[in-house]
Short mmCIF file of C-alpha atoms and ligand atoms in Angstrom, two decimals:
data_model
loop_
_atom_site.label_atom_id
_atom_site.label_comp_id
_atom_site.label_asym_id
_atom_site.label_seq_id
_atom_site.Cartn_x
_atom_site.Cartn_y
_atom_site.Cartn_z
CA UNK L 28 181.88 20.07 134.22
CA UNK L 29 184.62 19.92 136.77
CA UNK L 30 187.51 22.32 136.32
CA UNK L 31 190.22 19.75 136.08
CA UNK L 32 188.45 17.49 133.59
CA UNK L 33 190.29 17.22 130.33
CA UNK L 34 188.52 17.58 127.02
CA UNK L 35 190.21 16.09 123.95
CA UNK L 36 188.59 16.73 120.57
CA UNK L 37 188.98 13.88 118.11
CA UNK L 38 185.85 14.50 116.11
CA UNK L 39 187.15 16.86 113.39
CA UNK L 40 185.05 15.17 110.71
CA UNK L 41 181.90 16.53 112.46
CA UNK L 42 183.32 20.10 112.61
CA UNK L 43 186.54 21.87 113.29
CA UNK L 44 187.52 24.72 115.64
CA UNK L 45 188.01 27.92 113.71
CA UNK L 46 191.64 28.94 113.20
CA UNK L 47 192.24 32.24 115.05
CA UNK L 48 193.82 33.65 111.91
CA UNK L 49 190.47 33.12 110.13
CA UNK L 50 188.59 34.94 112.94
CA UNK L 51 190.99 37.86 112.69
CA UNK L 52 190.41 38.21 108.97
CA UNK L 53 186.65 38.08 109.47
CA UNK L 54 186.18 40.59 112.30
CA UNK L 55 186.31 43.91 110.34
CA UNK L 56 183.52 42.63 108.12
CA UNK L 57 181.07 42.49 111.02
CA UNK L 58 181.63 46.05 112.14
CA UNK L 59 183.16 48.87 110.09
CA UNK L 60 183.38 47.03 106.82
CA UNK L 61 179.71 45.88 107.03
CA UNK L 62 178.60 46.84 103.53
CA UNK L 63 176.43 44.80 101.20
CA UNK L 64 178.57 43.37 98.44
CA UNK L 65 175.75 44.04 95.99
CA UNK L 66 175.61 47.77 96.72
CA UNK L 67 177.33 49.07 93.55
CA UNK L 68 176.96 52.75 94.11
CA UNK L 69 178.96 53.52 97.28
CA UNK L 70 182.26 52.60 98.90
CA UNK L 71 180.64 50.49 101.69
CA UNK L 72 179.45 48.14 98.95
CA UNK L 73 182.80 48.21 97.06
CA UNK L 74 184.81 47.23 100.10
CA UNK L 75 182.60 44.23 100.74
CA UNK L 76 182.58 43.23 97.07
CA UNK L 77 186.30 43.54 96.91
CA UNK L 78 186.65 41.21 100.00
CA UNK L 79 184.25 38.69 98.37
CA UNK L 80 186.24 38.75 95.08
CA UNK L 81 189.45 38.12 96.97
CA UNK L 82 187.87 35.13 98.83
CA UNK L 83 186.51 33.82 95.54
CA UNK L 84 190.05 33.68 94.24
CA UNK L 85 191.37 32.01 97.39
CA UNK L 86 188.75 29.19 97.33
CA UNK L 87 189.08 28.82 93.54
CA UNK L 88 192.81 28.39 93.85
CA UNK L 89 192.36 25.63 96.50
CA UNK L 90 190.58 23.34 93.95
CA UNK L 91 192.16 24.54 90.70
CA UNK L 92 189.10 26.36 89.45
CA UNK L 93 188.46 29.83 87.98
CA UNK L 94 187.03 32.36 90.40
CA UNK L 95 184.02 32.86 88.13
CA UNK L 96 183.12 29.18 88.73
CA UNK L 97 182.54 29.75 92.52
CA UNK L 98 179.08 30.09 93.99
CA UNK L 99 178.85 30.84 97.73
CA UNK L 100 176.18 29.06 99.72
CA UNK L 101 175.35 28.50 103.41
CA UNK L 102 177.31 25.22 103.49
CA UNK L 103 177.68 21.88 101.90
CA UNK L 104 174.09 20.77 102.48
CA UNK L 105 172.81 23.70 100.48
CA UNK L 106 175.48 23.32 97.84
CA UNK L 107 174.54 19.65 97.45
CA UNK L 108 170.87 20.44 97.05
CA UNK L 109 171.67 23.14 94.48
CA UNK L 110 173.98 20.89 92.51
CA UNK L 111 171.67 17.82 92.37
CA UNK L 112 168.30 19.42 92.11
CA UNK L 113 169.69 22.21 89.98
CA UNK L 114 171.17 19.82 87.40
CA UNK L 115 168.02 17.62 87.50
CA UNK L 116 165.93 20.68 86.76
CA UNK L 117 168.19 22.25 84.15
CA UNK L 118 168.88 19.16 82.16
CA UNK L 119 165.40 17.63 82.45
CA UNK L 120 164.91 17.56 78.69
CA UNK L 121 168.06 15.48 78.28
CA UNK L 122 167.09 12.82 80.76
CA UNK L 123 165.83 11.92 84.25
CA UNK L 124 168.45 9.42 85.62
CA UNK L 125 170.99 10.10 88.40
CA UNK L 126 173.66 7.74 89.69
CA UNK L 127 175.00 7.98 93.26
CA UNK L 128 176.48 5.64 95.90
CA UNK L 129 174.93 4.09 99.02
CA UNK L 130 177.68 5.50 101.32
CA UNK L 131 177.04 9.15 100.39
CA UNK L 132 176.23 11.70 103.13
CA UNK L 133 172.63 12.10 104.01
CA UNK L 134 172.49 15.45 102.33
CA UNK L 135 173.09 13.65 98.99
CA UNK L 136 170.94 10.62 99.73
CA UNK L 137 167.93 12.55 101.06
CA UNK L 138 168.15 15.02 98.06
CA UNK L 139 168.05 12.00 95.75
CA UNK L 140 165.08 10.58 97.62
CA UNK L 141 163.25 13.89 97.32
CA UNK L 142 163.84 13.82 93.60
CA UNK L 143 162.65 10.24 93.29
CA UNK L 144 159.33 11.36 94.63
CA UNK L 145 159.19 13.81 91.70
CA UNK L 146 159.71 11.04 89.06
CA UNK L 147 163.58 11.21 88.73
CA UNK L 148 165.16 7.75 88.58
CA UNK L 149 168.17 7.16 90.87
CA UNK L 150 170.56 4.30 90.95
CA UNK L 151 172.43 3.77 94.23
CA UNK L 152 175.67 1.92 93.50
CA UNK L 153 176.88 -0.54 96.14
CA UNK L 154 180.37 -0.59 97.58
CA UNK L 155 182.84 -3.38 98.43
CA UNK L 156 184.18 -4.09 101.87
CA UNK L 157 186.63 -1.24 101.62
CA UNK L 158 184.06 1.19 100.53
CA UNK L 159 185.03 1.33 96.85
CA UNK L 160 182.65 1.33 93.92
CA UNK L 161 183.24 -0.96 90.89
CA UNK L 162 184.16 1.42 88.03
CA UNK L 163 182.95 -1.08 85.40
CA UNK L 164 179.57 -1.21 87.17
CA UNK L 165 179.51 2.64 87.19
CA UNK L 166 180.13 2.72 83.48
CA UNK L 167 177.48 -0.03 82.66
CA UNK L 168 174.94 1.88 84.81
CA UNK L 169 175.18 5.09 82.73
CA UNK L 170 172.16 5.31 80.44
CA UNK L 171 171.46 7.66 77.53
CA UNK L 172 169.10 9.46 79.96
CA UNK L 173 171.70 9.77 82.79
CA UNK L 174 172.29 13.48 83.47
CA UNK L 175 174.39 13.29 86.70
CA UNK L 176 176.78 11.11 88.64
CA UNK L 177 177.12 12.17 92.24
CA UNK L 178 180.05 10.65 94.07
CA UNK L 179 181.78 11.97 97.20
CA UNK L 180 185.49 12.59 97.07
CA UNK L 181 186.09 10.86 100.39
CA UNK L 182 183.80 9.34 102.89
CA UNK L 183 183.17 11.16 106.20
CA UNK L 184 182.98 7.99 108.33
CA UNK L 185 185.82 5.91 106.98
CA UNK L 186 187.97 8.41 105.05
CA UNK L 187 188.02 6.11 101.96
CA UNK L 188 188.94 8.19 98.89
CA UNK L 189 187.22 7.49 95.61
CA UNK L 190 189.34 7.50 92.41
CA UNK L 191 187.92 10.77 91.13
CA UNK L 192 190.20 11.00 88.16
CA UNK L 193 189.10 7.61 86.80
CA UNK L 194 185.44 8.40 87.64
CA UNK L 195 185.86 11.78 85.83
CA UNK L 196 187.35 10.05 82.79
CA UNK L 197 184.33 7.67 82.58
CA UNK L 198 181.78 10.51 82.99
CA UNK L 199 183.51 12.72 80.41
CA UNK L 200 183.73 9.87 77.91
CA UNK L 201 180.03 9.15 78.40
CA UNK L 202 179.05 12.78 78.33
CA UNK L 203 177.46 12.96 81.80
CA UNK L 204 178.00 15.54 84.49
CA UNK L 205 179.98 14.69 87.59
CA UNK L 206 179.31 16.22 91.00
CA UNK L 207 181.58 15.46 93.94
CA UNK L 208 180.94 16.19 97.60
CA UNK L 209 184.43 17.17 98.68
CA UNK L 210 183.45 18.36 102.22
CA UNK L 211 185.93 16.08 103.93
CA UNK L 212 188.67 16.66 101.37
CA UNK L 213 189.08 20.32 100.54
CA UNK L 214 192.03 21.81 102.24
CA UNK L 215 193.34 18.48 103.43
CA UNK L 216 194.70 16.80 100.29
CA UNK L 217 195.20 18.33 96.82
CA UNK L 218 192.09 18.67 94.71
CA UNK L 219 192.09 19.82 91.12
CA UNK L 220 188.68 19.84 89.49
CA UNK L 221 190.12 20.31 85.95
CA UNK L 222 192.58 17.47 86.23
CA UNK L 223 189.87 15.22 87.62
CA UNK L 224 187.24 16.20 85.09
CA UNK L 225 184.79 17.18 87.91
CA UNK L 226 181.98 19.54 86.78
CA UNK L 227 180.49 20.43 90.16
CA UNK L 228 182.05 20.17 93.57
CA UNK L 229 181.23 21.41 97.08
CA UNK L 230 182.83 21.99 100.41
CA UNK L 231 182.09 23.87 103.63
CA UNK L 232 183.93 26.40 105.90
CA UNK L 233 183.40 24.58 109.24
CA UNK L 234 185.26 21.36 108.25
CA UNK L 235 188.39 23.22 107.25
CA UNK L 236 188.92 25.57 110.27
CA UNK L 237 186.71 28.26 108.90
CA UNK L 238 183.26 29.44 109.98
CA UNK L 239 179.98 27.54 110.08
CA UNK L 240 177.18 28.68 107.69
CA UNK L 241 179.26 29.25 104.57
CA UNK L 242 180.13 26.85 101.80
CA UNK L 243 181.09 26.69 98.12
CA UNK L 244 179.64 25.13 95.00
CA UNK L 245 182.07 25.05 92.06
CA UNK L 246 180.20 24.96 88.73
CA UNK L 247 182.30 24.50 85.58
CA UNK L 248 182.01 27.27 83.07
CA UNK L 249 184.02 25.76 80.19
CA UNK L 250 184.22 22.33 78.56
CA UNK L 251 181.37 21.89 79.35
CA UNK L 252 179.63 25.07 80.47
CA UNK L 253 177.30 23.87 83.25
CA UNK L 254 174.32 25.55 84.56
CA UNK L 255 172.10 24.76 87.58
CA UNK L 256 168.56 26.00 88.10
CA UNK L 257 168.37 28.22 91.17
CA UNK L 258 166.62 26.69 94.09
CA UNK L 259 165.73 30.00 95.73
CA UNK L 260 164.17 32.97 93.99
CA UNK L 261 165.40 36.44 94.68
CA UNK L 262 167.88 39.07 93.66
CA UNK L 263 169.88 37.01 91.26
CA UNK L 264 173.15 37.00 93.18
CA UNK L 265 175.93 34.52 92.22
CA UNK L 266 175.30 34.62 88.49
CA UNK L 267 171.59 33.97 89.12
CA UNK L 268 172.29 30.57 90.67
CA UNK L 269 171.97 31.50 94.35
CA UNK L 270 170.03 34.57 95.46
CA UNK L 271 170.48 36.19 98.84
CA UNK L 272 172.69 38.87 100.34
CA UNK L 273 176.17 37.44 100.58
CA UNK L 274 177.54 36.43 104.04
CA UNK L 275 180.56 38.65 103.69
CA UNK L 276 182.29 37.79 106.99
CA UNK L 277 181.72 34.10 106.35
CA UNK L 278 183.04 34.31 102.81
CA UNK L 279 186.12 36.22 103.95
CA UNK L 280 186.56 33.40 106.44
CA UNK L 281 186.29 30.50 104.13
CA UNK L 282 188.69 32.34 101.75
CA UNK L 283 191.18 32.73 104.52
CA UNK L 284 190.74 29.14 105.66
CA UNK L 285 191.40 27.98 102.06
CA UNK L 286 194.62 30.07 101.89
CA UNK L 287 195.98 28.69 105.19
CA UNK L 288 195.04 25.12 104.31
CA UNK L 289 196.82 25.35 101.04
CA UNK L 290 199.97 26.64 102.55
CA UNK L 291 200.18 23.89 105.23
CA UNK L 292 198.54 20.99 103.35
CA UNK L 293 201.49 18.81 102.67
CA UNK L 294 203.24 19.10 105.97
CA UNK L 295 199.95 18.82 107.95
CA UNK L 296 198.78 15.71 106.08
CA UNK L 297 202.13 14.02 106.88
CA UNK L 298 201.93 15.04 110.60
CA UNK L 299 198.37 13.75 110.84
CA UNK L 300 198.87 10.48 109.03
CA UNK L 301 201.81 9.74 111.35
CA UNK L 302 199.60 10.42 114.45
CA UNK L 303 196.76 8.41 112.89
CA UNK L 304 199.14 5.44 112.35
CA UNK L 305 200.30 5.72 115.86
CA UNK L 306 196.70 5.46 117.11
CA UNK L 307 195.88 2.50 114.85
CA UNK L 308 199.02 0.63 115.79
CA UNK L 309 198.32 1.03 119.44
CA UNK L 310 194.81 -0.26 119.06
CA UNK L 311 195.94 -3.09 116.91
CA UNK L 312 197.95 -4.35 119.85
CA UNK L 313 194.60 -5.22 121.52
CA UNK L 314 192.89 -8.43 120.56
CA UNK L 315 190.02 -8.55 117.97
CA UNK L 316 190.38 -5.09 116.43
CA UNK L 317 189.68 -4.30 112.81
CA UNK L 318 190.20 -1.02 110.86
CA UNK L 319 187.19 -0.29 108.61
CA UNK L 320 187.44 1.11 105.09
CA UNK L 321 190.28 1.28 102.69
CA UNK L 322 193.59 1.49 104.52
CA UNK L 323 195.50 2.68 101.41
CA UNK L 324 193.25 5.11 99.49
CA UNK L 325 192.13 7.19 102.44
CA UNK L 326 192.33 10.51 104.11
CA UNK L 327 195.34 11.10 106.42
CA UNK L 328 193.49 12.19 109.53
CA UNK L 329 190.82 9.60 110.19
CA UNK L 330 190.51 6.06 111.41
CA UNK L 331 187.46 3.97 111.95
CA UNK L 332 188.02 1.01 114.14
CA UNK L 333 185.81 -1.80 115.43
CA UNK L 334 186.61 -3.31 118.80
CA UNK L 335 184.84 -6.71 118.52
CA UNK L 336 182.33 -7.51 121.25
CA UNK L 337 182.56 -4.04 122.74
CA UNK L 338 179.58 -1.73 122.20
CA UNK L 339 180.69 1.68 121.02
CA UNK L 340 178.34 3.92 123.03
CA UNK L 341 179.11 1.96 126.18
CA UNK L 342 182.77 2.28 125.52
CA UNK L 343 182.49 6.00 125.18
CA UNK L 344 180.89 6.16 128.65
CA UNK L 345 184.09 4.58 130.12
CA UNK L 346 186.03 7.67 129.25
CA UNK L 347 183.45 9.86 130.71
CA UNK L 348 183.06 12.33 127.81
CA UNK L 349 186.63 13.37 128.16
CA UNK L 350 187.45 12.31 124.68
CA UNK L 351 185.17 13.51 121.92
CA UNK L 352 184.92 10.85 119.17
CA UNK L 353 181.98 9.35 117.01
CA UNK L 354 180.65 5.87 117.28
CA UNK L 355 179.01 3.71 114.58
CA UNK L 356 175.89 3.42 116.72
CA UNK L 357 173.64 6.29 115.70
CA UNK L 358 172.06 6.72 119.16
CA UNK L 359 171.44 10.35 118.31
CA UNK L 360 168.29 9.31 116.52
CA UNK L 361 165.30 7.44 117.95
CA UNK L 362 166.44 4.30 116.17
CA UNK L 363 169.16 1.99 117.27
CA UNK L 364 170.27 1.41 113.71
CA UNK L 365 173.98 1.34 113.34
CA UNK L 366 175.88 3.31 110.71
CA UNK L 367 174.45 2.72 107.20
CA UNK L 368 177.94 3.40 105.82
CA UNK L 369 179.57 0.57 107.79
CA UNK L 370 176.68 -1.68 106.96
CA UNK L 371 177.15 -0.90 103.24
CA UNK L 372 180.75 -2.14 103.64
CA UNK L 373 179.32 -5.44 104.81
CA UNK L 374 179.71 -5.07 108.52
CA UNK L 375 177.22 -6.90 110.64
CA UNK L 376 175.23 -4.92 113.23
CA UNK L 377 177.53 -6.05 116.02
CA UNK L 378 180.79 -4.84 114.27
CA UNK L 379 179.08 -1.52 113.24
CA UNK L 380 177.90 -0.98 116.81
CA UNK L 381 181.38 -1.59 118.11
CA UNK L 382 183.09 1.03 115.97
CA UNK L 383 184.71 4.30 116.82
CA UNK L 384 185.71 7.06 114.46
CA UNK L 385 188.67 9.18 115.48
CA UNK L 386 189.25 12.16 113.27
CA UNK L 387 192.35 14.23 114.06
CA UNK L 388 192.88 17.89 113.18
CA UNK L 389 195.09 20.94 113.10
CA UNK L 390 194.93 21.47 116.80
CA UNK L 391 195.46 17.76 117.76
CA UNK L 392 198.72 17.26 119.64
CA UNK L 393 200.93 14.11 120.11
CA UNK L 394 200.31 14.25 123.85
CA UNK L 395 196.50 14.34 123.37
CA UNK L 396 196.62 11.33 121.12
CA UNK L 397 198.76 9.35 123.54
CA UNK L 398 196.31 10.15 126.38
CA UNK L 399 193.25 9.24 124.28
CA UNK L 400 194.72 5.94 123.17
CA UNK L 401 195.54 5.00 126.71
CA UNK L 402 192.03 5.82 127.94
CA UNK L 403 190.27 4.12 125.08
CA UNK L 404 192.45 1.03 125.32
CA UNK L 405 191.68 0.78 129.04
CA UNK L 406 188.02 1.27 128.33
CA UNK L 407 188.05 -1.59 125.80
CA UNK L 408 189.71 -3.90 128.31
CA UNK L 409 187.33 -2.90 131.04
CA UNK L 410 184.31 -3.46 128.87
CA UNK L 411 185.57 -6.85 127.91
CA UNK L 412 186.34 -7.78 131.44
CA UNK L 413 182.72 -7.40 132.40
CA UNK L 414 181.25 -8.85 129.21
CA UNK L 415 179.68 -12.32 129.24
CA UNK L 416 179.97 -12.31 125.47
CA UNK L 417 183.70 -11.69 125.63
CA UNK L 418 184.05 -14.50 128.14
CA UNK L 419 182.25 -16.86 125.86
CA UNK L 420 184.37 -15.81 122.94
CA UNK L 421 187.50 -16.45 125.05
CA UNK L 422 186.23 -19.90 125.99
CA UNK L 423 186.08 -20.64 122.26
CA UNK L 424 182.33 -20.80 122.02
CA UNK L 425 181.13 -20.00 118.53
CA UNK L 426 178.91 -17.04 119.12
CA UNK L 427 176.98 -17.62 115.91
CA UNK L 428 175.88 -20.98 117.23
CA UNK L 429 174.46 -19.56 120.41
CA UNK L 430 170.68 -19.58 120.63
CA UNK L 431 169.75 -16.27 122.18
CA UNK L 432 166.34 -16.18 123.77
CA UNK L 433 163.90 -13.87 122.01
CA UNK L 434 161.52 -11.58 123.65
C1 PLP U 501 179.46 17.64 107.03
C2 PLP U 501 179.17 17.13 105.70
C3 PLP U 501 178.19 17.66 104.89
C4 PLP U 501 177.27 18.77 105.36
O1 PLP U 501 177.92 20.02 105.44
P1 PLP U 501 177.27 21.34 106.07
O2 PLP U 501 178.14 22.43 105.66
O3 PLP U 501 177.31 21.04 107.52
O4 PLP U 501 175.91 21.44 105.54
C5 PLP U 501 178.05 17.13 103.64
N1 PLP U 501 178.80 16.07 103.21
C6 PLP U 501 179.83 15.58 103.96
C7 PLP U 501 180.61 14.50 103.40
C8 PLP U 501 179.99 16.10 105.26
O5 PLP U 501 180.95 15.54 106.02
#
């Protein structure tokens, strides 16, 4: 990497930099305050336990929960596994049906697939072109044997927010449990599990300016009292639901991250949505650009845009890795399959392949955004200038009528 190459990070939905204030809070718990929070008979343990209790209050407050409803995990993936498998196990005598949505994160979808292999029935609800589910369809899908509805609070690729309060109302009326993956939401917009009637909810440190390797599962203790079957056997930590010595520095970190996020949330959401709108408006000056997902019910910091007839991965090469964004072409895997989330919204392969996701964050500046928009816009124009498909489009040829040779 050359010394004068700029690096601009606009991929905050993948992970965030840790806030220095979080690091500062964590540091003593690696060294002199190193005790095991389960050591009940000496001060080393008490100091660690006290720090964990305090963090439990901090994260509970962020989502309007009671601190006794917080279970610390290694991140959202583990919390999701514990919530879904744990409920499926615990409520097996009540029923074997789970409802989720096609646009959920892989951690949810693959957990559901694993359960299907064990005889659990799963319904995957479709979404409309904005990424929203049909609430009437959700209600009609609930059976007497349904034990859980798993719906993410907001989507990681598009930022579309699901109406959790309405969904909670349906689930509570029907007497089924509601789990929500709030990984992209916690610390960014207000969440209140009680007001939304959510019984289980997860989030992770590393997407809210905290550390990697620590997350939270909220499990309701009252109206109703929910239990999940532990997925790991051991010392019975976390009220028996998640064994294993607690990651005290990580827990202190996610606690501090929650506290900071709560304090700055309103102002920061306003700042980011203004920046996001600036990005979008600039791109919409170009020809043939569409914003994917719901442009009203959405997170403030993310935009997902398709630049028609421009291949996303190729576009990213034009800015020479200077700007870190995500594209809808999943070229990380062996397959060339484009984003299943965008496809679920009804985008064709071409539009999905031509999409970029820009997710802004706490450390994103105005100046960085201006620079990125300029670079990306230039890249789009360059890609189009050398594209035979763009030329044909400009000549008014209906690309759908073209017979491409097959080989
Ligand atoms: C990142 C992410 C996860 C996984 O979180 P980890 O803590 O990295 O395991 C789950 N769900 C959503 C929506 C995410 O964005």
